Structure formats: C-alpha cells, structure tokens
Amino acid sequence: MLTFGIVMTVLGSSLPSIIEKFGLSRGAAGSLFVFMTIGMFFSSLLFGPIVDRFGYKPVLITSSFLVILGIQSVAHAPSLLLLKAALFLCGFGGAALNGGTNALVSDISDGKRGSMLTLLGVFYGVGAFGVPLFIGSLLDSFQYEWLVSVVGATIFLPFVVFFFVRFPVPKHEKGFPLAEGLKVAKDKALIVFGLILMLQGGMEMAMGGWSATWFQEVLDIRPGTSVIFLSFFWFSLMSSRILLGYLLLKIPATRILRTSYLLSFTGTLLMLFSTTPSAGLIGLLLTGMGFAAIFPVILAFIGDLFYKLSGTAFSIVMVMSLTGALSMPLII
C-alpha cells in the first residue's frame, strides 16, 4: 500500500516539472492522468478473479515489478509517448497492489475489518505524503528526473519481500465460480457501495493531482512550496487514519462516515473561497481528514458481505471508483 501511495502521487508531484519539460498546456497535462487511470481500470478488472483463483503472491510480485519499471520510465522518458506508456504501467501495477492488499487484509481481519483496513490505509498515506515532501524539498537542488528515480528504487524492497511471505491459499483452486461471480456483480448493495467509491475516487484523484498546481497558479506559490503543501494533504489523511483505526473499534462506522463527509465538504469550501496560502492549506488539511475514512470503511462493509469472493467484489468496486478517478481530473 505504501507503493500504491507512491504511484498515486508521483505524477501530481512531478506535474509542474513535466509541464515545463514538455511544454504542455494545462489541458494536455490533465490528460496524462487518463493514461495512468486506464492502466488502473484494466488492472482492477483482472486482479479480483485472479486472486480468488490463484492467490495473492503472483499478483503482488508481478504488480510491484511493473510499478518499478513504470516509475523509472516516468523519470527518464525522452518523449511524451513513452511517458504515457510509463504512466499506464504505473497505474496497472499500482491498482493490483491496491486491490490485492485490501482484499488480503480484509480476508485475515474477520470481526475488525474497518479498523484494520483503515490502518492499512495509513501506509498508503506514508507513500503519498513522502513523495511530494521529498520531491518538493529537493526540487530546487536536483532535477525532478533523478528524484523520481530514487523514489522508484525504493519499491525493490517490497518486491523482494513478497517472495518470502506465506500467503493464504487460493479460495477456488479448482476453478473460478463464474455463476457466483456474476451474481456478486449484480448485487444491489455492491452497486451502491461502488457508486459511493466512484465519487470518492474521483475526488481523491483530483485533489491529489491538481492541488500543487492550484496553489501555484491561484495563490501564486512557487513550485517547490506548492508540492510540499500537497504533501500535507496526504499527511492529514494518513494521521487521521491512525486515529480512525482506534475509533472504529469504539464508534459506529456510519457515524464516522457522516462526520467525514462534513469535514471534507467544509475543507473544499474553504479552499474555494481562500485568498491566502494559510487558508488554502487549512482547507486542504480538513479535506484530507474527511477523506480518510471513506474507502476503508466502505471496503470493510464489502468484505463482510462478500467474503467467499472478496477479490472479485473488491475488483468490481475498484473499477467503479476508477471511473470517477478517470473523469474528474480530466473535467477539471
């Protein structure tokens, strides 16, 4: 999940430098998110049935390798075409890591899925917080290509670790139950959860992808500082999930969801009407706090309802969430 946090922020953190390197308009820069999200879309379609049939190990090993290859290519792509291909690889590998690790933790956390999935999300926040902070702090001293390359090199660690971890056995070693999978795909509760995550995925991708550029162009903040501001969004999300991991054992998840939506709505309104960097940053922090609970709590509901085909159920809602993630940054 830390690796997926890196994937989700590496483009947003590098976007001002990529715009300058390739001479892109804002519209063309926004289209880059589409290539990463298309990779995530296809990967999300595939990972669930593969996990339910063959287990987690081959999926996680292959996905982490694709992310390593993709990020190194993002760092040193000599042309826009190769950059787009690299972003597709990052998205394809990252989405399988995201879905696979969430489904895995859901499978081994019976009775406390909400709390454990929220704590898992903390590691996503570590990656998402660390990348913009690292790149933004050093962007004035080093070229962004080498900074992104160093970030990509860190993913060799989980890639190696996956070879030595013992995973749960596949749930359907004798063959994937297609009829049951189709029944899950038509379930009304799953569709509602998927629609919620479709909106949430779009908001998170838009906020993580465009915030640095927004601070730079609307509030006239220099590029390095704007990327550091973006890192505080992920820090807010990550630190809130640490607290939520405890609160979800004490407070009903539905009450936490309502509070979360109120916080994120308040934060985005504050950003919309802010005229100073400090007000914009406070709004960004509140938005991150509000976003923290949505994905893990909804995924916990899904894990409770569809344990026998958790990978497939997660795959379906991940695809729906990516529909929002694909469209919102492009609309912006």
Coordinates of C-alpha atoms in Angstrom, one line a residue:
M1 CA 0.0 0.0 0.0
L2 CA 2.9 2.3 0.5
T3 CA 3.9 1.6 -3.1
F4 CA 0.4 2.5 -4.2
G5 CA 0.7 5.8 -2.3
I6 CA 3.8 6.5 -4.3
V7 CA 2.1 5.6 -7.6
M8 CA -0.9 7.9 -6.8
T9 CA 1.3 11.0 -6.1
V10 CA 4.3 10.7 -8.3
L11 CA 2.6 12.3 -11.3
G12 CA 0.9 15.1 -9.3
S13 CA 4.3 15.9 -7.6
S14 CA 6.1 15.9 -10.9
L15 CA 3.4 17.7 -12.9
P16 CA 4.8 21.3 -12.7
S17 CA 8.2 20.0 -13.9
I18 CA 6.7 17.8 -16.6
I19 CA 4.6 20.7 -17.9
E20 CA 7.8 22.7 -18.2
K21 CA 9.9 19.9 -19.7
F22 CA 7.4 19.0 -22.5
G23 CA 5.8 22.5 -22.9
L24 CA 2.3 21.2 -22.1
S25 CA -0.9 23.1 -21.7
R26 CA -2.9 22.5 -18.6
G27 CA -5.5 20.5 -20.6
A28 CA -2.7 18.3 -22.1
A29 CA -1.2 17.9 -18.6
G30 CA -4.6 16.8 -17.3
S31 CA -4.9 14.2 -20.0
L32 CA -1.8 12.4 -18.5
F33 CA -3.9 11.3 -15.6
V34 CA -6.1 9.4 -18.0
F35 CA -3.3 7.1 -19.1
M36 CA -2.5 6.1 -15.6
T37 CA -6.1 5.6 -14.7
I38 CA -6.8 3.5 -17.8
G39 CA -4.0 1.2 -16.6
M40 CA -5.6 1.1 -13.2
F41 CA -9.0 0.4 -14.8
F42 CA -7.9 -2.7 -16.7
S43 CA -5.9 -4.0 -13.8
S44 CA -8.8 -3.6 -11.4
L45 CA -11.0 -5.7 -13.8
L46 CA -8.5 -8.5 -13.7
F47 CA -6.9 -8.7 -10.2
G48 CA -10.0 -9.9 -8.3
P49 CA -10.8 -13.1 -10.2
I50 CA -7.1 -13.9 -10.5
V51 CA -6.6 -13.5 -6.7
D52 CA -9.7 -15.7 -6.0
R53 CA -8.4 -18.4 -8.4
F54 CA -4.6 -18.3 -8.0
G55 CA -3.9 -16.5 -4.7
Y56 CA -2.2 -13.2 -3.8
K57 CA 1.5 -14.0 -4.3
P58 CA 1.8 -14.0 -8.1
V59 CA -0.4 -10.8 -8.3
L60 CA 1.7 -8.8 -5.8
I61 CA 5.1 -9.8 -7.2
T62 CA 4.1 -9.0 -10.8
S63 CA 2.4 -5.8 -9.9
S64 CA 5.4 -4.4 -7.9
F65 CA 7.7 -5.2 -10.8
L66 CA 5.5 -3.3 -13.2
V67 CA 5.5 -0.3 -10.9
I68 CA 9.3 -0.3 -10.6
L69 CA 9.5 -0.3 -14.4
G70 CA 6.9 2.3 -14.8
I71 CA 8.3 4.9 -12.3
Q72 CA 11.8 4.6 -13.7
S73 CA 10.4 5.2 -17.1
V74 CA 8.4 8.2 -15.9
A75 CA 11.6 9.6 -14.5
H76 CA 13.6 9.3 -17.8
A77 CA 11.1 9.2 -20.6
P78 CA 12.6 11.1 -23.6
S79 CA 9.2 11.6 -25.3
L80 CA 5.6 12.2 -24.4
L81 CA 4.6 8.9 -25.9
L82 CA 6.9 6.9 -23.7
L83 CA 5.8 9.0 -20.7
K84 CA 2.2 8.0 -21.4
A85 CA 3.2 4.3 -21.7
A86 CA 5.1 4.5 -18.4
L87 CA 2.1 6.0 -16.6
F88 CA -0.1 3.2 -17.9
L89 CA 2.4 0.7 -16.4
C90 CA 2.3 2.5 -13.1
G91 CA -1.4 2.5 -13.0
F92 CA -1.7 -1.1 -14.0
G93 CA 0.7 -2.3 -11.3
G94 CA -0.5 0.1 -8.6
A95 CA -4.2 -0.8 -8.9
A96 CA -3.4 -4.5 -8.5
L97 CA -1.3 -3.7 -5.4
N98 CA -4.1 -1.6 -4.0
G99 CA -6.9 -4.1 -4.6
G100 CA -4.8 -7.1 -3.7
T101 CA -3.6 -5.8 -0.4
N102 CA -7.0 -4.5 0.7
A103 CA -8.6 -7.8 -0.2
L104 CA -5.9 -9.7 1.7
V105 CA -6.2 -7.7 4.9
S106 CA -10.0 -8.0 4.7
D107 CA -9.7 -11.8 4.4
I108 CA -7.5 -12.0 7.5
S109 CA -9.3 -9.5 9.7
D110 CA -12.7 -11.0 10.5
G111 CA -14.5 -9.0 13.1
K112 CA -12.4 -5.9 12.8
R113 CA -12.2 -5.2 9.1
G114 CA -12.9 -1.5 9.3
S115 CA -10.2 -0.8 11.8
M116 CA -7.6 -3.0 10.1
L117 CA -8.3 -1.6 6.6
T118 CA -8.0 1.9 8.0
L119 CA -4.6 1.1 9.5
L120 CA -3.6 -0.4 6.2
G121 CA -4.5 2.9 4.6
V122 CA -2.0 4.6 6.9
F123 CA 0.8 3.0 4.8
Y124 CA -0.8 4.4 1.6
G125 CA -0.6 7.8 3.3
V126 CA 3.1 7.3 4.2
G127 CA 3.9 6.8 0.5
A128 CA 1.5 9.6 -0.6
F129 CA 2.9 12.0 2.0
G130 CA 6.5 11.1 1.5
V131 CA 6.8 11.6 -2.3
P132 CA 5.6 15.2 -2.6
L133 CA 7.6 16.2 0.5
F134 CA 10.8 14.5 -0.8
I135 CA 10.4 16.0 -4.3
G136 CA 9.3 19.4 -3.2
S137 CA 12.1 19.8 -0.6
L138 CA 14.8 18.9 -3.1
L139 CA 13.4 20.3 -6.4
D140 CA 15.4 23.5 -6.2
S141 CA 18.7 21.5 -5.9
F142 CA 18.1 18.4 -8.1
Q143 CA 16.4 17.6 -11.4
Y144 CA 13.0 16.0 -10.9
E145 CA 14.0 13.1 -13.1
W146 CA 16.6 11.9 -10.6
L147 CA 14.3 12.5 -7.6
V148 CA 11.6 10.4 -9.2
S149 CA 14.1 7.7 -10.0
V150 CA 15.2 7.5 -6.3
V151 CA 11.6 7.1 -5.3
G152 CA 11.1 4.3 -7.8
A153 CA 14.1 2.4 -6.5
T154 CA 12.6 2.1 -3.0
I155 CA 9.9 -0.3 -4.4
F156 CA 12.6 -3.0 -4.8
L157 CA 12.2 -3.7 -1.1
P158 CA 8.5 -4.9 -1.1
F159 CA 9.2 -6.7 -4.5
V160 CA 11.8 -8.8 -2.8
V161 CA 9.8 -9.3 0.4
F162 CA 6.8 -10.8 -1.5
F163 CA 8.9 -13.8 -2.5
F164 CA 9.4 -14.8 1.2
V165 CA 5.9 -14.1 2.6
R166 CA 3.5 -17.0 3.2
F167 CA 0.1 -16.0 1.8
P168 CA -3.4 -17.6 2.4
V169 CA -4.2 -20.4 -0.1
P170 CA -6.4 -19.6 -3.1
K171 CA -10.1 -19.8 -2.4
H172 CA -11.0 -21.5 -5.6
E173 CA -8.1 -23.7 -6.7
K174 CA -10.3 -25.9 -8.8
G175 CA -11.6 -23.1 -11.0
F176 CA -13.3 -19.7 -10.7
P177 CA -17.1 -20.0 -10.0
L178 CA -18.3 -17.8 -12.8
A179 CA -22.0 -18.0 -11.9
E180 CA -21.3 -16.8 -8.3
G181 CA -19.1 -14.1 -9.7
L182 CA -21.9 -12.8 -11.9
K183 CA -24.4 -12.9 -9.0
V184 CA -22.0 -10.7 -7.0
A185 CA -21.7 -8.2 -9.8
K186 CA -25.5 -7.7 -9.9
D187 CA -25.9 -7.3 -6.1
K188 CA -27.6 -4.0 -5.3
A189 CA -25.6 -3.3 -2.2
L190 CA -22.4 -3.7 -4.0
I191 CA -23.6 -1.4 -6.8
V192 CA -24.4 1.3 -4.2
F193 CA -21.0 1.0 -2.5
G194 CA -19.4 1.1 -5.9
L195 CA -21.2 4.4 -6.7
I196 CA -20.0 5.9 -3.4
L197 CA -16.4 4.9 -4.2
M198 CA -16.8 6.2 -7.8
L199 CA -17.3 9.7 -6.4
Q200 CA -14.7 9.3 -3.7
G201 CA -12.1 8.0 -6.1
G202 CA -12.7 11.0 -8.4
M203 CA -12.3 13.5 -5.6
E204 CA -9.1 11.9 -4.2
M205 CA -7.5 11.8 -7.7
A206 CA -8.5 15.3 -8.4
M207 CA -7.3 16.7 -5.1
G208 CA -4.0 14.7 -5.2
G209 CA -3.4 15.5 -8.8
W210 CA -4.2 19.2 -9.1
S211 CA -3.6 20.7 -5.6
A212 CA 0.0 21.6 -6.2
T213 CA -0.8 23.3 -9.5
W214 CA -3.7 25.1 -7.9
F215 CA -1.6 26.6 -5.1
Q216 CA 1.0 27.6 -7.7
E217 CA -1.4 29.3 -10.1
V218 CA -4.3 30.6 -7.9
L219 CA -2.4 31.6 -4.8
D220 CA 1.0 32.4 -6.6
I221 CA 3.1 30.0 -4.6
R222 CA 6.5 28.8 -6.0
P223 CA 6.5 25.2 -7.4
G224 CA 8.6 23.6 -4.6
T225 CA 6.4 25.0 -1.9
S226 CA 3.2 24.1 -3.7
V227 CA 4.4 20.4 -3.8
I228 CA 5.2 20.5 -0.1
F229 CA 1.7 21.8 0.5
L230 CA 0.3 18.8 -1.4
S231 CA 2.3 16.5 1.0
F232 CA 0.3 18.0 3.9
F233 CA -2.9 16.7 2.3
W234 CA -1.6 13.2 2.4
F235 CA -0.2 13.7 5.9
S236 CA -3.6 14.8 7.1
L237 CA -5.3 11.7 5.5
M238 CA -2.6 9.4 7.0
S239 CA -2.6 10.8 10.5
S240 CA -6.4 10.7 10.6
R241 CA -6.4 7.0 9.7
I242 CA -4.1 6.3 12.6
L243 CA -6.8 7.7 14.9
L244 CA -9.6 6.1 13.0
G245 CA -8.1 2.7 13.4
Y246 CA -8.8 3.1 17.1
L247 CA -12.2 4.9 16.8
L248 CA -13.7 2.3 14.5
L249 CA -13.4 -0.2 17.4
K250 CA -15.5 2.1 19.6
I251 CA -17.8 4.2 17.4
P252 CA -20.3 3.0 14.7
A253 CA -18.8 3.3 11.2
T254 CA -21.9 5.1 9.8
R255 CA -21.4 7.9 12.3
I256 CA -17.8 8.2 11.3
L257 CA -18.8 8.3 7.6
R258 CA -21.2 11.2 8.2
T259 CA -18.6 13.2 10.1
S260 CA -16.0 12.5 7.4
Y261 CA -18.2 13.9 4.6
L262 CA -18.9 17.0 6.6
L263 CA -15.2 17.7 7.2
S264 CA -14.3 17.2 3.5
F265 CA -17.2 19.4 2.4
T266 CA -16.1 22.2 4.8
G267 CA -12.5 21.9 3.7
T268 CA -13.2 22.2 -0.1
L269 CA -15.4 25.2 0.5
L270 CA -12.6 26.9 2.5
M271 CA -10.2 26.2 -0.4
L272 CA -12.7 27.6 -2.9
F273 CA -13.0 30.9 -1.1
S274 CA -9.5 31.3 0.2
T275 CA -7.3 34.2 -0.7
T276 CA -4.2 33.4 1.3
P277 CA -2.0 30.3 1.3
S278 CA -2.7 29.6 5.0
A279 CA -6.4 29.5 4.5
G280 CA -6.0 27.2 1.4
L281 CA -3.7 24.9 3.4
I282 CA -6.2 24.6 6.3
G283 CA -8.9 23.7 3.8
L284 CA -6.7 21.1 2.2
L285 CA -5.9 19.6 5.7
L286 CA -9.6 19.4 6.5
T287 CA -10.4 17.7 3.2
G288 CA -7.7 15.1 3.8
M289 CA -9.1 14.4 7.3
G290 CA -12.6 14.0 5.8
F291 CA -11.4 11.7 3.0
A292 CA -9.5 9.4 5.4
A293 CA -12.4 7.1 6.4
I294 CA -14.4 6.7 3.2
F295 CA -12.5 4.0 1.3
P296 CA -11.5 1.7 4.2
V297 CA -15.0 1.8 5.9
I298 CA -16.9 1.0 2.6
L299 CA -14.4 -1.7 1.8
A300 CA -14.9 -3.2 5.2
F301 CA -18.7 -3.4 4.5
I302 CA -18.0 -5.2 1.3
G303 CA -15.5 -7.6 2.9
D304 CA -18.2 -8.5 5.5
L305 CA -20.9 -9.2 2.8
F306 CA -18.8 -11.0 0.1
Y307 CA -16.1 -13.0 1.9
K308 CA -16.2 -16.0 -0.4
L309 CA -15.4 -13.9 -3.4
S310 CA -13.8 -10.9 -1.7
G311 CA -11.3 -10.4 -4.5
T312 CA -14.0 -10.3 -7.2
A313 CA -16.2 -7.9 -5.1
F314 CA -13.3 -5.6 -4.5
S315 CA -12.4 -5.7 -8.2
I316 CA -15.9 -4.6 -9.2
V317 CA -16.0 -1.6 -6.8
M318 CA -12.4 -0.6 -7.7
V319 CA -13.4 -0.4 -11.3
M320 CA -16.3 1.8 -10.4
S321 CA -14.1 4.0 -8.3
L322 CA -11.7 4.4 -11.2
T323 CA -14.5 5.6 -13.4
G324 CA -14.6 8.6 -11.2
A325 CA -10.9 8.9 -10.9
L326 CA -10.6 8.8 -14.7
S327 CA -13.2 11.5 -15.3
M328 CA -12.8 14.2 -12.5
P329 CA -9.2 15.3 -13.2
L330 CA -9.9 15.5 -16.9
I331 CA -13.1 17.5 -16.3
I332 CA -11.0 19.9 -14.1

